[in-house]
Amino acid sequence: MNHPLLGKEGERHLLLGNEAIVRGALEAGIGMVACYPGTPSSEIPDTFYRLRECGRYVMEFSTNEKVAFEVAAGAAHGGALALTAMKHVGLNVAADPLLTSTYVGVPGGLLVVSADDPGCHSSQNEQDNRRYARFAQMPCFEPASAQEAKEMAKEALLLSRESEQPVLLRTTTRVNHLRGRVDFGPLPDGPLPVKPYKKEPTRFVPVPGVAKVRHRALAKAMDSFREMSEKSGWNTVRGNGKAGVIASGISRCYLNDAIAQGGYENELTVFELGFSFPLPEKKLCDFMRKVDKLLVIEELEPILETELRALAQQHGIQVEIIGKGGPLTIFGEYDTPKVSEALASLLGKPFQPVPVNKPEELPQRPPNLCAGCAHRAFYYAVRKTFGDDAIYASDIGCYTLGMAPPLRTADYLFCMGASVSSGSGTSRVRKDLPVVSFVGDSTFFHTGINGLINAVFNKHNQIIVILDNGTTAMTGHQPNPGMDQDVLGSTANHLDIESIVRALGVTRFAKVKPYNLKASLRVLEEMKEGEGVRVILAEEPCVLYARRTLKKARPQVAYVAEQGASATACAQEFACPAFSRDGDTVSVDDSLCAGCMLCMQISDSFKARKKEAVNG
């Protein structure tokens, strides 16, 4: 198989941080990969999936992060070198097996990649998963470049294999999606050999008596990792200034840029943390004794700051520690100007900001459902049926964007797969309004199915809409169990959602094609009446997925044949991104129109014409 990531030692390539992690895993001799996609980690499983035919490892897309972790951990228990990757909130889903895996260990080695998202670029929170390293007691590496992402992934995997303990590689959006130079190391002929299997239930079956012993074994392992951290080449000190700076993760890049811009090279002593947990306490104490004051630069939570304050107090080190405050807050991402301002304050120098475009001066592009998205079509039908006289429980996926006006079909959201369960709870206490819960196909298989089982079991009263667009759309069209067998090929089996729903005991079920507005309205009116669990399967491929993967493109586009109140009302209520308005004039952008023809079903002002006529 010919692919740049399979290149020879000595080659140099420009890679995404996520791609560099894959190369590092290949250089380590990875044998098993199991993931659930989630931005900003998605390119990791995507790349492994594209390279699976190289025959170096086994790879699967699992139904959720907990399952992915358990598959990878099971492979590691069986003696293979394994990896699982997920976005930060995915580690919440996998936390149960994570915290036990550090007790019992993983003989073959297991790397857990957590992609955090400061700034909430594609997430519902900004949680800082460095805390999981502390919580679960596992070593943590934090790369700040593509080269480091490759090298740390390799080193962390080999460390995990040697120690038989899970290791965390904590990245952030800027590391995952930066593109940088990567120098390739040697690539082994294939995966590391699977270790011989040894039955040892007194280690691997953590009943209380075993768990107590394994807790002590974990503490001993952490002592060993602490010594490694003291000697690690990823934890470096430079400079001779009386003002000190400690930085971890991508903040190290901002720090280095700010030092270069300000010309502070001779005024600072800098400690860069790459192997960031367990802390190299002796090295840090020596560092703090050499400086008069210390600035801690870390995105999100003041984890290092708090630990350094405790360390200084414990060892009687008199140093002024400066952390969160001023430009360095717990919110969002840092950048070079923020760090420059913090450095200037540390050194007592005037801060001269470099002029940059302010965010409000940049064009705004809020997220939106695509032109021709079947979710928009069904949400329009829901609004026509219920309006504001319903409570809408939403979930994680493209369809979350139904929260925006004029659709307004999301009243609350907790996490992946929660819509059905939370809708059940709402229906228990609110008898005045119907509850309509929305869940996508991939999310249904992720954890939504559990909520449906619970709803049937407890006789909840709600309408559950499964928005099946045939793929895991929001994160990049990755496979899920509901995809067509023709697309999955021989790598996986298709599971029929309707059969599953009916097998769970749902008696009121309907399937509808969202592009058929009359059918959608009829089904919604039918389901509006009565009580109990009612399930609607709204089935239509993602318009982008249909065009790119299924090679299905509609041969027509819409145009406004007659201006007037009807066309204006359609533009206001349906709000397709292909529409534009100039005063009272409505038009359709041919390059955006997907040919779903919902506008024709809403208003007689819209007509269809062949796409060829547009091109001509």
Coordinates of C-alpha atoms in Angstrom, one line a residue:
M1 CA 0.0 0.0 0.0
N2 CA 1.4 3.4 -1.0
H3 CA 0.6 6.2 1.4
P4 CA 2.8 9.0 2.8
L5 CA 2.3 7.9 6.4
L6 CA 3.9 4.6 5.4
G7 CA 7.1 6.3 4.2
K8 CA 10.6 5.3 5.1
E9 CA 12.9 6.5 7.9
G10 CA 14.4 9.9 7.1
E11 CA 11.5 11.1 5.1
R12 CA 10.0 14.5 6.0
H13 CA 6.3 15.2 5.6
L14 CA 3.8 18.0 6.4
L15 CA 1.2 16.4 8.7
L16 CA -1.8 17.3 10.8
G17 CA -1.1 16.7 14.5
N18 CA -3.7 13.8 14.3
E19 CA -1.9 12.3 11.4
A20 CA 1.4 12.5 13.2
I21 CA -0.1 10.6 16.1
V22 CA -1.0 7.8 13.7
R23 CA 2.6 7.7 12.3
G24 CA 3.9 7.6 15.9
A25 CA 1.7 4.6 16.6
L26 CA 2.9 2.9 13.4
E27 CA 6.5 3.4 14.4
A28 CA 5.7 1.9 17.8
G29 CA 4.3 -1.2 16.3
I30 CA 0.6 -0.7 17.0
G31 CA -1.5 -3.9 16.7
M32 CA -5.1 -2.8 17.6
V33 CA -7.1 0.4 17.2
A34 CA -10.7 1.0 18.4
C35 CA -12.3 4.5 18.3
Y36 CA -15.5 6.4 18.2
P37 CA -15.1 9.6 16.1
G38 CA -15.3 13.0 17.7
T39 CA -13.9 16.3 16.7
P40 CA -11.1 17.3 17.3
S41 CA -9.8 13.7 17.3
S42 CA -11.7 12.4 14.2
E43 CA -8.7 12.4 11.8
I44 CA -7.0 9.8 14.1
P45 CA -9.5 7.0 13.5
D46 CA -10.2 8.2 9.9
T47 CA -6.5 7.9 9.1
F48 CA -6.2 4.5 10.7
Y49 CA -9.3 3.4 8.8
R50 CA -7.9 4.5 5.5
L51 CA -4.6 2.7 6.2
R52 CA -6.1 -0.5 7.5
E53 CA -5.4 -2.4 4.3
C54 CA -1.6 -2.1 5.0
G55 CA -2.1 -5.1 7.2
R56 CA -0.1 -3.7 10.1
Y57 CA -3.0 -3.6 12.7
V58 CA -6.7 -4.3 13.2
M59 CA -8.9 -1.3 13.4
E60 CA -12.6 -0.8 14.1
F61 CA -15.1 2.0 14.6
S62 CA -16.9 1.1 17.9
T63 CA -20.4 2.1 18.8
N64 CA -19.3 4.5 21.6
E65 CA -16.2 5.5 23.5
K66 CA -16.8 3.1 26.4
V67 CA -17.0 0.2 24.0
A68 CA -13.9 1.5 22.1
F69 CA -11.9 1.7 25.3
E70 CA -13.0 -1.8 26.3
V71 CA -12.2 -3.3 22.9
A72 CA -8.7 -1.7 23.0
A73 CA -8.2 -2.6 26.6
G74 CA -9.3 -6.2 25.9
A75 CA -6.8 -6.4 23.1
A76 CA -4.1 -5.0 25.4
H77 CA -5.1 -7.6 28.0
G78 CA -4.6 -10.2 25.3
G79 CA -1.1 -9.0 24.7
A80 CA -1.4 -6.6 21.7
L81 CA -0.2 -3.0 21.6
A82 CA -3.4 -1.0 21.5
L83 CA -4.7 2.6 21.0
T84 CA -8.1 4.3 21.5
A85 CA -8.8 7.9 20.7
M86 CA -11.7 10.2 21.4
K87 CA -12.7 13.8 22.1
H88 CA -12.5 15.0 25.7
V89 CA -16.2 14.4 26.5
G90 CA -15.8 10.9 25.1
L91 CA -13.5 10.1 28.0
N92 CA -16.4 10.7 30.3
V93 CA -18.2 7.9 28.6
A94 CA -15.2 5.7 28.9
A95 CA -14.3 6.7 32.5
D96 CA -15.7 3.5 34.1
P97 CA -13.3 1.1 32.4
L98 CA -10.5 3.7 32.4
L99 CA -10.3 3.9 36.2
T100 CA -10.3 0.2 36.6
S101 CA -7.7 -0.4 33.8
T102 CA -5.1 1.5 35.8
Y103 CA -5.6 -0.9 38.7
V104 CA -5.4 -4.1 36.8
G105 CA -3.0 -3.0 34.1
V106 CA -2.7 -3.8 30.4
P107 CA 0.0 -6.3 29.5
G108 CA 0.2 -5.4 25.8
G109 CA 0.2 -1.7 26.3
L110 CA -2.7 0.9 25.8
L111 CA -2.5 4.5 24.7
V112 CA -5.6 6.7 25.4
V113 CA -5.7 9.8 23.2
S114 CA -7.9 12.5 24.7
A115 CA -8.5 15.5 22.4
D116 CA -9.6 18.5 24.5
D117 CA -11.4 21.5 23.0
P118 CA -10.6 24.8 24.7
G119 CA -12.9 27.4 23.2
C120 CA -15.7 24.9 22.5
H121 CA -15.0 24.9 18.8
S122 CA -17.0 21.7 18.4
S123 CA -18.1 20.7 21.9
Q124 CA -20.6 21.4 24.7
N125 CA -17.9 22.2 27.3
E126 CA -14.3 23.0 27.9
Q127 CA -13.4 20.3 30.4
D128 CA -9.7 19.8 31.1
N129 CA -8.8 16.1 30.8
R130 CA -5.5 16.5 32.5
R131 CA -7.6 15.9 35.6
Y132 CA -8.3 12.4 34.3
A133 CA -4.6 11.6 34.5
R134 CA -4.7 12.6 38.2
F135 CA -8.1 10.9 38.8
A136 CA -7.1 7.6 37.2
Q137 CA -3.4 7.8 38.1
M138 CA -1.8 7.5 34.7
P139 CA 1.2 9.1 33.0
C140 CA 0.2 12.1 30.8
F141 CA 2.1 13.5 27.7
E142 CA 1.2 16.9 26.2
P143 CA 2.6 17.6 22.7
A144 CA 2.9 21.1 21.3
S145 CA 3.8 20.3 17.7
A146 CA 3.2 17.7 15.0
Q147 CA 6.7 16.3 15.5
E148 CA 6.1 16.0 19.3
A149 CA 2.7 14.4 18.6
K150 CA 4.5 11.7 16.6
E151 CA 7.3 11.2 19.0
M152 CA 5.2 11.3 22.2
A153 CA 2.6 8.9 20.7
K154 CA 5.4 6.4 20.0
E155 CA 7.1 6.9 23.4
A156 CA 3.8 6.7 25.3
L157 CA 2.9 3.4 23.6
L158 CA 6.2 1.8 24.3
L159 CA 6.1 3.1 27.9
S160 CA 2.7 1.6 28.3
R161 CA 3.9 -1.7 26.9
E162 CA 6.9 -1.8 29.2
S163 CA 5.1 -0.8 32.3
E164 CA 1.8 -2.6 31.5
Q165 CA -0.1 0.5 32.5
P166 CA -2.4 2.8 30.4
V167 CA -0.9 6.1 29.3
L168 CA -2.8 9.3 28.4
L169 CA -1.8 11.5 25.4
R170 CA -3.7 14.7 26.0
T171 CA -4.0 17.0 23.0
T172 CA -6.0 20.1 22.3
T173 CA -7.7 21.4 19.1
R174 CA -4.7 23.5 18.0
V175 CA -2.4 20.5 18.3
N176 CA -4.8 18.1 16.6
H177 CA -5.4 20.4 13.7
L178 CA -2.1 22.2 13.2
R179 CA 0.0 21.2 10.3
G180 CA 3.7 20.9 10.8
R181 CA 6.9 19.2 9.7
V182 CA 7.4 15.7 10.8
D183 CA 10.6 13.7 10.4
F184 CA 10.0 10.0 10.1
G185 CA 11.7 7.4 12.3
P186 CA 12.1 3.7 11.4
L187 CA 8.9 1.8 10.6
P188 CA 8.9 -1.8 11.8
D189 CA 7.8 -4.6 9.5
G190 CA 4.5 -5.0 11.3
P191 CA 2.9 -4.8 14.8
L192 CA 4.8 -5.8 17.9
P193 CA 4.3 -9.5 18.7
V194 CA 1.3 -10.4 20.8
K195 CA 2.6 -11.3 24.3
P196 CA 2.0 -14.8 25.6
Y197 CA -1.2 -15.0 27.5
K198 CA -1.0 -15.6 31.2
K199 CA -4.1 -16.3 33.3
E200 CA -3.9 -14.3 36.4
P201 CA -7.4 -13.6 37.9
T202 CA -5.9 -12.4 41.2
R203 CA -4.7 -9.4 39.2
F204 CA -7.2 -8.9 36.4
V205 CA -10.5 -9.6 38.2
P206 CA -10.8 -6.7 40.7
V207 CA -13.1 -8.0 43.3
P208 CA -12.6 -6.0 46.5
G209 CA -9.8 -8.2 47.8
V210 CA -7.9 -7.9 44.5
A211 CA -8.6 -4.2 44.1
K212 CA -7.1 -3.4 47.5
V213 CA -3.8 -5.0 46.4
R214 CA -3.9 -3.5 43.0
H215 CA -4.3 0.0 44.4
R216 CA -1.0 -0.4 46.1
A217 CA 0.5 -1.8 42.9
L218 CA -0.7 1.3 41.1
A219 CA 0.8 3.6 43.7
K220 CA 4.1 1.8 43.2
A221 CA 3.9 2.2 39.4
M222 CA 3.2 5.9 39.8
D223 CA 6.4 6.2 41.9
S224 CA 8.3 4.7 39.0
F225 CA 6.7 7.1 36.5
R226 CA 7.6 10.0 38.7
E227 CA 11.2 9.0 38.4
M228 CA 10.9 8.8 34.7
S229 CA 9.3 12.3 34.6
E230 CA 12.4 13.6 36.5
K231 CA 14.7 12.3 33.7
S232 CA 12.4 12.8 30.7
G233 CA 13.7 14.8 27.8
W234 CA 10.3 16.2 27.4
N235 CA 10.7 18.3 30.6
T236 CA 13.4 20.9 29.8
V237 CA 14.8 24.0 31.5
R238 CA 16.6 26.9 29.8
G239 CA 17.7 30.4 30.6
N240 CA 19.1 32.2 33.7
G241 CA 16.7 34.9 34.5
K242 CA 15.3 35.5 38.0
A243 CA 11.8 35.5 36.6
G244 CA 10.6 31.9 35.8
V245 CA 7.9 30.6 33.5
I246 CA 6.4 27.1 33.5
A247 CA 4.2 26.1 30.5
S248 CA 2.6 22.9 29.2
G249 CA 0.8 21.8 26.1
I250 CA 0.2 24.2 23.2
S251 CA 0.9 27.1 25.6
R252 CA 4.6 26.3 25.1
C253 CA 4.3 27.5 21.5
Y254 CA 2.7 30.8 22.5
L255 CA 5.3 31.3 25.2
N256 CA 8.2 30.8 22.7
D257 CA 6.7 33.2 20.2
A258 CA 6.1 35.8 22.9
I259 CA 9.6 35.5 24.2
A260 CA 11.0 35.9 20.7
Q261 CA 8.7 38.9 20.0
G262 CA 9.6 40.6 23.3
G263 CA 13.3 39.8 23.2
Y264 CA 13.1 38.3 26.7
E265 CA 15.5 35.4 26.1
N266 CA 18.0 36.6 28.7
E267 CA 15.5 37.7 31.3
L268 CA 13.6 34.4 31.9
T269 CA 14.2 30.9 33.1
V270 CA 11.8 28.6 31.3
F271 CA 10.5 25.2 32.2
E272 CA 8.6 23.4 29.5
L273 CA 6.5 20.4 30.6
G274 CA 5.8 17.8 28.0
F275 CA 5.7 14.7 30.2
S276 CA 3.3 16.6 32.5
F277 CA 2.1 14.0 34.9
P278 CA 3.3 12.7 37.3
L279 CA 5.1 16.0 37.9
P280 CA 8.9 15.9 38.2
E281 CA 8.7 17.3 41.7
K282 CA 12.5 17.4 42.5
K283 CA 13.2 19.2 39.2
L284 CA 10.4 21.6 39.7
C285 CA 11.5 22.4 43.3
D286 CA 15.1 23.1 42.1
F287 CA 13.6 25.4 39.4
M288 CA 11.4 27.3 41.9
R289 CA 14.4 27.9 44.2
K290 CA 16.3 29.6 41.5
V291 CA 13.7 32.2 40.6
D292 CA 12.1 35.1 42.6
K293 CA 8.7 34.8 40.9
L294 CA 7.0 32.3 38.7
L295 CA 4.4 32.6 35.9
V296 CA 2.4 29.5 35.2
I297 CA 0.9 29.3 31.6
E298 CA -1.7 26.6 31.1
E299 CA -5.0 26.7 29.2
L300 CA -8.2 26.0 31.0
E301 CA -8.0 24.9 34.7
P302 CA -5.2 26.0 37.1
I303 CA -4.1 22.5 37.6
L304 CA -0.3 23.1 37.5
E305 CA -0.7 26.3 39.3
T306 CA -2.4 24.6 42.2
E307 CA 0.0 21.7 42.4
L308 CA 3.0 24.1 42.2
R309 CA 1.6 26.2 45.1
A310 CA 1.2 23.0 47.1
L311 CA 4.7 21.9 46.2
A312 CA 6.3 25.2 47.2
Q313 CA 4.4 25.3 50.5
Q314 CA 5.4 21.7 51.3
H315 CA 9.1 22.3 50.7
G316 CA 9.2 25.8 52.2
I317 CA 10.1 27.5 48.9
Q318 CA 9.7 31.3 49.0
V319 CA 8.6 32.1 45.4
E320 CA 5.8 34.3 44.2
I321 CA 3.5 32.2 41.9
I322 CA 1.4 34.0 39.4
G323 CA -1.3 32.0 37.5
K324 CA -4.8 32.7 36.5
G325 CA -5.6 36.4 36.4
G326 CA -5.3 39.3 33.9
P327 CA -5.1 37.9 30.3
L328 CA -4.7 34.3 31.5
T329 CA -8.1 33.0 32.4
I330 CA -9.8 29.6 32.7
F331 CA -11.8 30.4 29.5
G332 CA -11.0 29.4 25.9
E333 CA -7.7 29.2 24.2
Y334 CA -4.6 31.3 24.8
D335 CA -2.6 33.0 22.0
T336 CA 0.6 34.8 21.7
P337 CA -0.8 38.3 22.5
K338 CA -2.3 37.0 25.8
V339 CA 1.0 35.4 26.8
S340 CA 3.0 38.4 25.7
E341 CA 0.9 40.6 28.0
A342 CA 1.4 38.2 30.9
L343 CA 5.2 38.1 30.3
A344 CA 5.3 41.9 30.2
S345 CA 3.5 42.1 33.5
L346 CA 5.8 39.5 35.0
L347 CA 8.9 41.5 34.0
G348 CA 7.4 44.9 34.8
K349 CA 7.6 46.1 31.3
P350 CA 5.0 48.1 29.2
F351 CA 2.9 45.9 27.0
Q352 CA 2.8 46.9 23.3
P353 CA 0.1 44.7 21.6
V354 CA 0.7 43.8 18.0
P355 CA -2.2 45.1 15.9
V356 CA -4.5 42.2 14.8
N357 CA -7.9 41.9 13.3
K358 CA -10.4 41.9 16.1
P359 CA -12.9 39.0 16.0
E360 CA -15.8 41.4 15.6
E361 CA -14.2 42.7 12.4
L362 CA -14.1 39.3 10.8
P363 CA -17.1 37.9 8.9
Q364 CA -19.3 35.7 11.1
R365 CA -20.3 32.3 9.9
P366 CA -22.5 30.6 12.5
P367 CA -23.0 26.8 12.1
N368 CA -26.1 25.9 10.1
L369 CA -27.8 22.9 8.7
C370 CA -26.7 22.4 5.1
A371 CA -28.9 23.3 2.1
G372 CA -31.0 20.2 1.4
C373 CA -30.4 18.7 4.8
A374 CA -33.3 16.2 5.6
H375 CA -33.1 17.3 9.2
R376 CA -34.3 20.7 8.2
A377 CA -37.1 19.2 6.3
F378 CA -38.4 17.2 9.2
Y379 CA -37.8 20.0 11.7
Y380 CA -40.0 22.2 9.5
A381 CA -42.8 19.6 9.7
V382 CA -42.3 19.3 13.5
R383 CA -42.7 23.1 13.8
K384 CA -45.8 23.1 11.7
T385 CA -47.3 20.3 13.9
F386 CA -46.2 21.5 17.4
G387 CA -44.8 25.0 17.2
D388 CA -43.8 26.1 20.6
D389 CA -46.4 23.8 22.2
A390 CA -43.9 21.0 22.9
I391 CA -40.7 20.4 24.8
Y392 CA -37.8 19.4 22.5
A393 CA -35.0 17.2 23.9
S394 CA -32.0 17.4 21.6
D395 CA -28.8 15.4 21.3
I396 CA -25.3 15.6 19.8
G397 CA -25.0 15.7 16.1
C398 CA -25.8 17.8 13.0
Y399 CA -29.4 18.0 14.1
T400 CA -28.4 19.9 17.2
L401 CA -28.3 22.9 14.9
G402 CA -32.1 22.8 14.8
M403 CA -31.9 25.0 17.9
A404 CA -31.5 28.1 15.7
P405 CA -34.5 30.1 14.5
P406 CA -36.8 29.7 12.7
L407 CA -36.7 26.0 13.4
R408 CA -36.2 26.2 17.2
T409 CA -36.4 22.4 17.8
A410 CA -33.9 22.1 20.7
D411 CA -34.9 23.2 24.2
Y412 CA -32.1 21.4 26.1
L413 CA -29.2 19.0 25.7
F414 CA -26.9 17.2 28.1
C415 CA -24.6 14.8 26.3
M416 CA -24.3 12.1 23.6
G417 CA -27.4 9.8 23.7
A418 CA -29.2 11.7 26.4
S419 CA -32.2 13.0 24.5
V420 CA -34.3 9.9 24.9
S421 CA -33.5 9.5 28.6
S422 CA -33.8 13.1 29.5
G423 CA -37.0 13.4 27.5
S424 CA -38.3 10.5 29.5
G425 CA -37.6 12.4 32.7
T426 CA -39.2 15.6 31.4
S427 CA -42.3 13.6 30.4
R428 CA -42.7 12.3 33.9
V429 CA -43.0 15.8 35.4
R430 CA -44.6 17.8 32.6
K431 CA -48.0 16.7 31.7
D432 CA -49.1 20.0 30.1
L433 CA -46.8 19.7 27.0
P434 CA -45.8 16.8 24.8
V435 CA -42.2 15.8 24.7
V436 CA -40.4 15.2 21.4
S437 CA -36.9 13.8 21.6
F438 CA -34.5 13.8 18.7
V439 CA -31.6 11.4 18.2
G440 CA -29.4 10.6 15.2
D441 CA -28.6 7.2 13.8
S442 CA -25.0 7.1 15.0
T443 CA -26.1 8.5 18.4
F444 CA -28.9 6.0 18.7
F445 CA -26.3 3.2 18.5
H446 CA -23.9 5.2 20.7
T447 CA -26.1 5.4 23.8
G448 CA -29.6 6.4 22.6
I449 CA -30.6 2.8 22.4
N450 CA -30.3 2.5 26.2
G451 CA -32.7 5.4 26.7
L452 CA -35.2 3.7 24.4
I453 CA -35.0 0.4 26.4
N454 CA -35.5 2.4 29.6
A455 CA -38.5 4.3 28.1
V456 CA -40.2 1.2 27.0
F457 CA -39.5 -0.5 30.3
N458 CA -40.8 2.4 32.4
K459 CA -43.8 3.2 30.1
H460 CA -42.6 6.7 29.4
N461 CA -44.8 9.1 27.4
Q462 CA -42.9 10.8 24.5
I463 CA -42.4 10.9 20.8
I464 CA -38.9 9.8 19.8
V465 CA -37.6 10.8 16.4
I466 CA -34.6 8.9 15.1
L467 CA -33.0 11.1 12.4
D468 CA -31.3 8.6 10.2
N469 CA -29.0 10.2 7.6
G470 CA -27.1 7.0 6.9
T471 CA -23.7 8.0 8.4
T472 CA -21.9 9.7 11.3
A473 CA -22.2 13.0 9.5
M474 CA -21.0 15.8 11.8
T475 CA -17.6 14.2 12.4
G476 CA -16.8 13.3 8.8
H477 CA -19.0 10.4 7.5
Q478 CA -17.5 7.6 9.5
P479 CA -19.2 4.2 9.6
N480 CA -21.8 3.3 12.1
P481 CA -23.9 0.1 12.5
G482 CA -26.9 1.6 10.6
M483 CA -25.0 2.3 7.4
D484 CA -25.9 0.4 4.2
Q485 CA -24.1 -3.0 3.8
D486 CA -22.9 -2.0 0.3
V487 CA -21.0 0.9 1.9
L488 CA -19.7 -1.1 4.9
G489 CA -18.5 -3.9 2.6
S490 CA -16.9 -6.8 4.3
T491 CA -15.5 -4.8 7.3
A492 CA -18.8 -4.7 9.3
N493 CA -22.4 -5.7 9.4
H494 CA -25.5 -3.4 8.8
L495 CA -28.0 -3.4 11.7
D496 CA -31.6 -2.4 10.8
I497 CA -32.9 0.3 13.1
E498 CA -36.5 -0.5 12.5
S499 CA -36.0 -4.1 13.5
I500 CA -34.2 -3.1 16.7
V501 CA -36.9 -0.6 17.7
R502 CA -39.7 -3.1 17.1
A503 CA -37.7 -5.9 18.9
L504 CA -37.5 -3.6 22.0
G505 CA -41.2 -3.6 22.3
V506 CA -42.2 -0.4 20.5
T507 CA -45.7 -0.9 19.0
R508 CA -46.3 2.6 17.7
F509 CA -43.7 3.0 15.0
A510 CA -43.6 4.8 11.7
K511 CA -41.0 5.3 9.0
V512 CA -41.0 8.4 6.8
K513 CA -38.9 10.1 4.2
P514 CA -38.4 13.7 5.4
Y515 CA -38.4 15.1 1.8
N516 CA -42.1 14.1 1.6
L517 CA -43.6 16.9 3.6
K518 CA -47.2 15.6 3.4
A519 CA -46.2 12.2 4.7
S520 CA -44.1 13.8 7.5
L521 CA -47.0 16.0 8.6
R522 CA -49.4 13.1 8.5
V523 CA -47.2 10.8 10.7
L524 CA -46.6 13.6 13.2
E525 CA -50.3 14.3 13.5
E526 CA -50.9 10.6 14.1
M527 CA -48.2 10.3 16.7
K528 CA -49.4 13.5 18.4
E529 CA -52.4 11.6 19.6
G530 CA -52.2 8.9 22.3
E531 CA -49.7 8.0 25.0
G532 CA -46.6 5.9 25.6
V533 CA -43.5 5.5 23.6
R534 CA -43.9 6.5 19.9
V535 CA -41.0 6.2 17.5
I536 CA -40.6 7.9 14.1
L537 CA -37.7 6.9 11.9
A538 CA -37.0 9.8 9.6
E539 CA -34.8 8.2 6.9
E540 CA -32.9 10.2 4.2
P541 CA -29.1 10.2 3.5
C542 CA -27.0 13.2 4.4
V543 CA -27.0 15.3 1.3
L544 CA -23.2 15.7 1.4
Y545 CA -22.7 12.0 2.0
A546 CA -25.1 11.1 -0.8
R547 CA -23.2 13.3 -3.2
R548 CA -19.7 12.3 -2.2
T549 CA -19.9 8.7 -1.2
L550 CA -23.1 7.3 -2.7
K551 CA -22.5 9.3 -5.9
K552 CA -26.1 10.4 -5.8
A553 CA -26.9 14.0 -6.9
R554 CA -30.3 15.3 -7.6
P555 CA -30.7 16.5 -11.2
Q556 CA -32.8 19.6 -10.4
V557 CA -32.6 22.9 -8.6
A558 CA -35.3 25.2 -7.4
Y559 CA -36.0 28.8 -8.5
V560 CA -38.5 31.4 -7.6
A561 CA -41.0 31.6 -10.4
E562 CA -43.2 34.2 -8.7
Q563 CA -42.3 36.8 -6.0
G564 CA -44.7 37.7 -3.3
A565 CA -45.8 36.9 0.3
S566 CA -45.7 33.1 -0.3
A567 CA -42.1 33.1 -1.3
T568 CA -41.2 35.5 1.5
A569 CA -43.0 33.3 4.1
C570 CA -41.1 30.2 2.8
A571 CA -37.8 32.0 3.1
Q572 CA -38.6 33.1 6.7
E573 CA -40.0 29.8 8.0
F574 CA -37.8 27.2 6.2
A575 CA -34.7 29.4 6.0
C576 CA -32.7 27.2 3.6
P577 CA -29.1 28.4 3.3
A578 CA -29.6 28.4 -0.5
F579 CA -32.1 31.2 -0.1
S580 CA -31.2 34.9 -0.2
R581 CA -33.3 38.0 0.2
D582 CA -32.9 41.5 -1.2
G583 CA -35.8 43.4 0.3
D584 CA -38.9 41.5 -0.7
T585 CA -37.1 39.6 -3.5
V586 CA -36.3 36.0 -2.8
S587 CA -33.8 34.0 -4.8
V588 CA -32.2 30.6 -4.8
D589 CA -28.4 30.1 -5.2
D590 CA -28.0 27.4 -7.8
S591 CA -24.6 26.5 -6.5
L592 CA -26.0 25.7 -3.0
C593 CA -29.4 24.2 -3.9
A594 CA -29.4 20.4 -3.3
G595 CA -32.6 19.8 -5.2
C596 CA -34.6 18.5 -2.2
M597 CA -37.6 20.5 -3.5
L598 CA -39.1 21.1 0.0
C599 CA -39.6 24.8 -0.9
M600 CA -41.9 23.6 -3.8
Q601 CA -44.0 21.7 -1.3
I602 CA -44.2 24.7 1.0
S603 CA -44.9 27.5 -1.5
D604 CA -46.3 27.5 -5.1
S605 CA -43.8 30.4 -5.8
F606 CA -41.0 27.9 -6.2
K607 CA -40.5 25.7 -9.2
A608 CA -37.9 23.2 -10.4
R609 CA -35.6 23.1 -13.4
K610 CA -32.9 20.7 -14.6
K611 CA -29.5 21.3 -13.2
E612 CA -28.1 21.1 -16.8
A613 CA -30.1 24.1 -17.8
V614 CA -28.4 26.1 -15.0
N615 CA -24.9 25.1 -16.2
G616 CA -25.9 25.9 -19.7

